[in-house]
């Protein structure tokens, strides 16, 4: 292609949107278009994964087996987690990074726009590969369905999964390639594309959070790739990495997996910290309390996340010294995490607060993420974890940090920046309904799971002792309510993008908002900045800290 | 915006759309789907796999071809150059972490799982009830002697020769780089060519070693944990050397065509960095897989 004339024309015409579907979306290089594609895909996957959750809660509504076969139930728990983690939460944050990072640092686009497009387009294909065995089974009755050994893919169980194993492993490889390229792009953008005057310590916290998250991604996604490659060769090529008969060890997989897995959970929460650190100052109309401490806290959480992995394996039989080391290291994470929570609270202290939908979700985040952090601390205590491990208490823990944490922050970010993206205000009344319904139902859904877990209900089972019946019914009702409430969200977004009669958004959508993105018109122009913008400190939220 | 020259250093550069990313995604999809299907012995898997790999190779030529053309036309400014450099550095870092997973498996097996199977530390009962009579040693193919008796490859034969080959290839590629910077095109081609030959020789000896292991020593991928770690580590390394050699050949051809200038030759440098990375991984392998 690129014979000189056409290349030149494109080179000069990049303020115009490319014409036609193929040029705009398939050959995309624009960070906003690619960000939109990521976000749309994440929303679709959120509902696909949500549907699986509904099947899980449907089966668990009453003791006994009524809705699905146990084998299918296990496929649902496995696929629900894989779809939500790799298909919904991670792509949603990458989509937010794509949209916002260039605007926040005064860049025209991502550093490597074509690779950006490749990172995105791998994802729909990766999920085709992942979902194929399950879809064939559900829609056509072909084969045995998807993987059922849990998202953690522990051998030997995961290797007994029949035809779906190879599909799952190759899908994970594709997601890994996509994540690594996406992360490289974000790092290059932040380190290389900042406008003059945007010093590192003047960057928005969201940008900082993503810089560190991207580093985590590049460091651990290849390790996951290595782990699943060993699974593949163990199953198909006769290696014995995870088989004691040949001198290997199934527990070795758990070590490699969680060396990836624990940083992975921080990959899903650090950008959320960034989002909340943007929103709270805006609606408290005060600068963020302790900006530098916030940045250093993120960095130390990232560092610690590499040395705590075995807290997922306390009961598997590791030497006592190991148990102690990983217990104390894990508890250490509570310190920087606590710093963040306190700083959000101090930011609000004596602020002139208003409670628009983004702020509601951010506040919900602070309170409910902290609940998840506390249950995490309980789990970090080795002797206690011997009781809690593999019970619903763990399920409650990670859903507080991931749903009311990561997912709530994604909702908050969407409401916060949607007017900037579409140029129109979303329906605030419906937004508040969405928040309150979600919050009530999500607590109905997950809080009782703490009780169930402490009482001894194991996770990943389709049937249970009648003693657990009441709280499971409550939890299921909460689950259906939460699931249905998300339809409101989909409607609000659709409405805000399509409905011409909605009020036009101001450039500075929220009166208390600071940062370069608010100096651009709403909707933001196709290419944010053509030349490096002249940055004055008063435009920035954190300009004074660096001096 | 967009009115002035795109290579104006004061202007941001944004490349135009390209068909290669979507082609690349389709090619990767075909490859992965083909691989999964053929492992499951499903019809058409092999064909898809071959088509996918061919498409990937074609895509790389097309995509890099575009980039090279645009670079020669001077569209890229200093900022783009730095983005490319950062991209390559972080890509290499991700590769390092990929190898780290396999080195981790090797260390874990040698320091923990094998001694435990032999009754060490917490492994007393496992040894007593499951694997009685197994005494821990390295190399090993485990208590069940998976894959049957085997011998290992000594460090000071072919592996040592290969170490010398790779180390000297690191030197020749550096000399070539200096030659490029000095504008000595003849010297550049000779030393870059020598690097290619050294890489190819390495691969030849590696293949010989594998052949010998399979046919004379009984050492295979299926020889328990020793065979698993040995072949996966050296195999992935060999794959990277192959890739690096192909990259070097491409760069040699580009140098022969007169590409690259004395102070602008990122393509050359990226390949040289990659080559050094492959070199360093080999030193780790030589130490931990062959010597120790
Ligand atoms: C104060 C911080 C945290 C601590 C001390 C902590 C501690 C723990 C511990 C000890 C476990 C293992 C429980 C067991 O299996 O017995 C666990 C599980 C888990 N945590 Fe956390 N955690 C923290 C924060 C987070 C965050 C921020 C996330 C994600 C955003 C997260 C996601 C998860 C997930 C997904 C699991 C379960 C994985 C599985 O087995 O499937 N945690 N946590
Ligand atoms: Cu963890």
Short mmCIF file of C-alpha atoms and ligand atoms in Angstrom, two decimals, chain A residues 85 151-152 154 258 262 264-266 268-269 273 311-315 330-331 333-334 337 369 372-381 385 388-391 394 397-399 401-402 406 459-460, ligand 1:
data_model
loop_
_atom_site.label_atom_id
_atom_site.label_comp_id
_atom_site.label_asym_id
_atom_site.label_seq_id
_atom_site.Cartn_x
_atom_site.Cartn_y
_atom_site.Cartn_z
CA UNK A 85 -11.08 -10.85 34.18
CA UNK A 151 -9.91 -20.16 35.98
CA UNK A 152 -6.69 -20.94 37.85
CA UNK A 154 -4.58 -26.10 38.20
CA UNK A 258 0.26 -17.06 41.26
CA UNK A 262 -1.29 -11.85 42.39
CA UNK A 264 -2.73 -9.65 38.01
CA UNK A 265 -5.22 -8.72 40.72
CA UNK A 266 -3.31 -5.47 41.17
CA UNK A 268 -7.14 -4.89 37.88
CA UNK A 269 -7.14 -2.53 40.85
CA UNK A 273 -7.16 3.63 42.29
CA UNK A 311 -0.89 -16.50 50.12
CA UNK A 312 -3.10 -18.30 47.60
CA UNK A 313 -1.41 -21.56 48.52
CA UNK A 314 -1.22 -21.57 52.31
CA UNK A 315 -3.03 -24.90 52.58
CA UNK A 330 0.88 -9.89 52.40
CA UNK A 331 -0.05 -7.93 55.48
CA UNK A 333 0.40 -4.46 51.49
CA UNK A 334 -2.28 -3.16 53.80
CA UNK A 337 -3.37 0.47 50.64
CA UNK A 369 -13.23 -1.87 48.40
CA UNK A 372 -12.72 -6.37 50.54
CA UNK A 373 -9.32 -5.23 51.81
CA UNK A 374 -10.25 -6.20 55.34
CA UNK A 375 -11.42 -9.66 54.36
CA UNK A 376 -8.13 -9.92 52.46
CA UNK A 377 -6.27 -9.23 55.68
CA UNK A 378 -8.24 -11.96 57.40
CA UNK A 379 -7.33 -14.34 54.60
CA UNK A 380 -3.68 -13.39 54.93
CA UNK A 381 -3.54 -14.85 58.45
CA UNK A 385 -6.88 -19.13 56.04
CA UNK A 388 -11.36 -19.88 54.97
CA UNK A 389 -9.47 -21.24 52.00
CA UNK A 390 -11.64 -22.47 49.12
CA UNK A 391 -14.81 -21.39 50.88
CA UNK A 394 -12.77 -16.11 49.50
CA UNK A 397 -13.43 -11.22 49.36
CA UNK A 398 -12.53 -11.11 45.73
CA UNK A 399 -15.93 -9.96 44.61
CA UNK A 401 -12.43 -5.96 45.57
CA UNK A 402 -13.30 -6.78 41.98
CA UNK A 406 -12.67 -2.55 39.95
CA UNK A 459 -16.65 -22.64 46.56
CA UNK A 460 -17.11 -24.10 43.06
C1 LIG C 1 -5.28 -5.71 51.33
C2 LIG C 1 -5.17 -6.32 50.21
C3 LIG C 1 -5.43 -7.80 49.95
C4 LIG C 1 -5.10 -8.88 50.70
C5 LIG C 1 -4.38 -8.88 52.02
C6 LIG C 1 -5.57 -10.05 49.99
C7 LIG C 1 -5.41 -11.36 50.41
C8 LIG C 1 -5.89 -12.46 49.74
C9 LIG C 1 -5.66 -13.82 50.12
C10 LIG C 1 -4.85 -14.26 51.34
C11 LIG C 1 -6.29 -14.63 49.22
C12 LIG C 1 -6.29 -16.16 49.19
C13 LIG C 1 -7.46 -16.71 49.92
C14 LIG C 1 -7.56 -18.17 49.75
O1 LIG C 1 -7.65 -18.67 48.60
O2 LIG C 1 -7.62 -18.86 50.77
C15 LIG C 1 -6.92 -13.79 48.27
C16 LIG C 1 -7.67 -14.24 47.20
C17 LIG C 1 -8.04 -13.42 46.14
N1 LIG C 1 -7.89 -12.07 46.06
FE1 LIG C 1 -7.12 -10.86 47.50
N2 LIG C 1 -6.17 -9.65 48.84
C18 LIG C 1 -6.10 -8.29 48.78
C19 LIG C 1 -6.57 -7.50 47.78
C20 LIG C 1 -7.10 -7.95 46.60
C21 LIG C 1 -7.40 -7.13 45.46
C22 LIG C 1 -7.18 -5.64 45.39
C23 LIG C 1 -7.89 -7.96 44.51
C24 LIG C 1 -8.37 -7.66 43.11
C25 LIG C 1 -8.69 -6.54 42.65
C26 LIG C 1 -7.91 -9.30 45.05
C27 LIG C 1 -8.37 -10.40 44.36
C28 LIG C 1 -8.35 -11.66 44.83
C29 LIG C 1 -8.81 -12.81 44.09
C30 LIG C 1 -9.38 -12.80 42.66
C31 LIG C 1 -8.64 -13.91 44.91
C32 LIG C 1 -9.06 -15.34 44.65
C33 LIG C 1 -8.33 -16.04 43.60
C34 LIG C 1 -8.86 -17.43 43.43
O3 LIG C 1 -8.54 -18.31 44.24
O4 LIG C 1 -9.60 -17.67 42.48
N3 LIG C 1 -7.43 -9.25 46.32
N4 LIG C 1 -6.66 -12.46 48.60
#
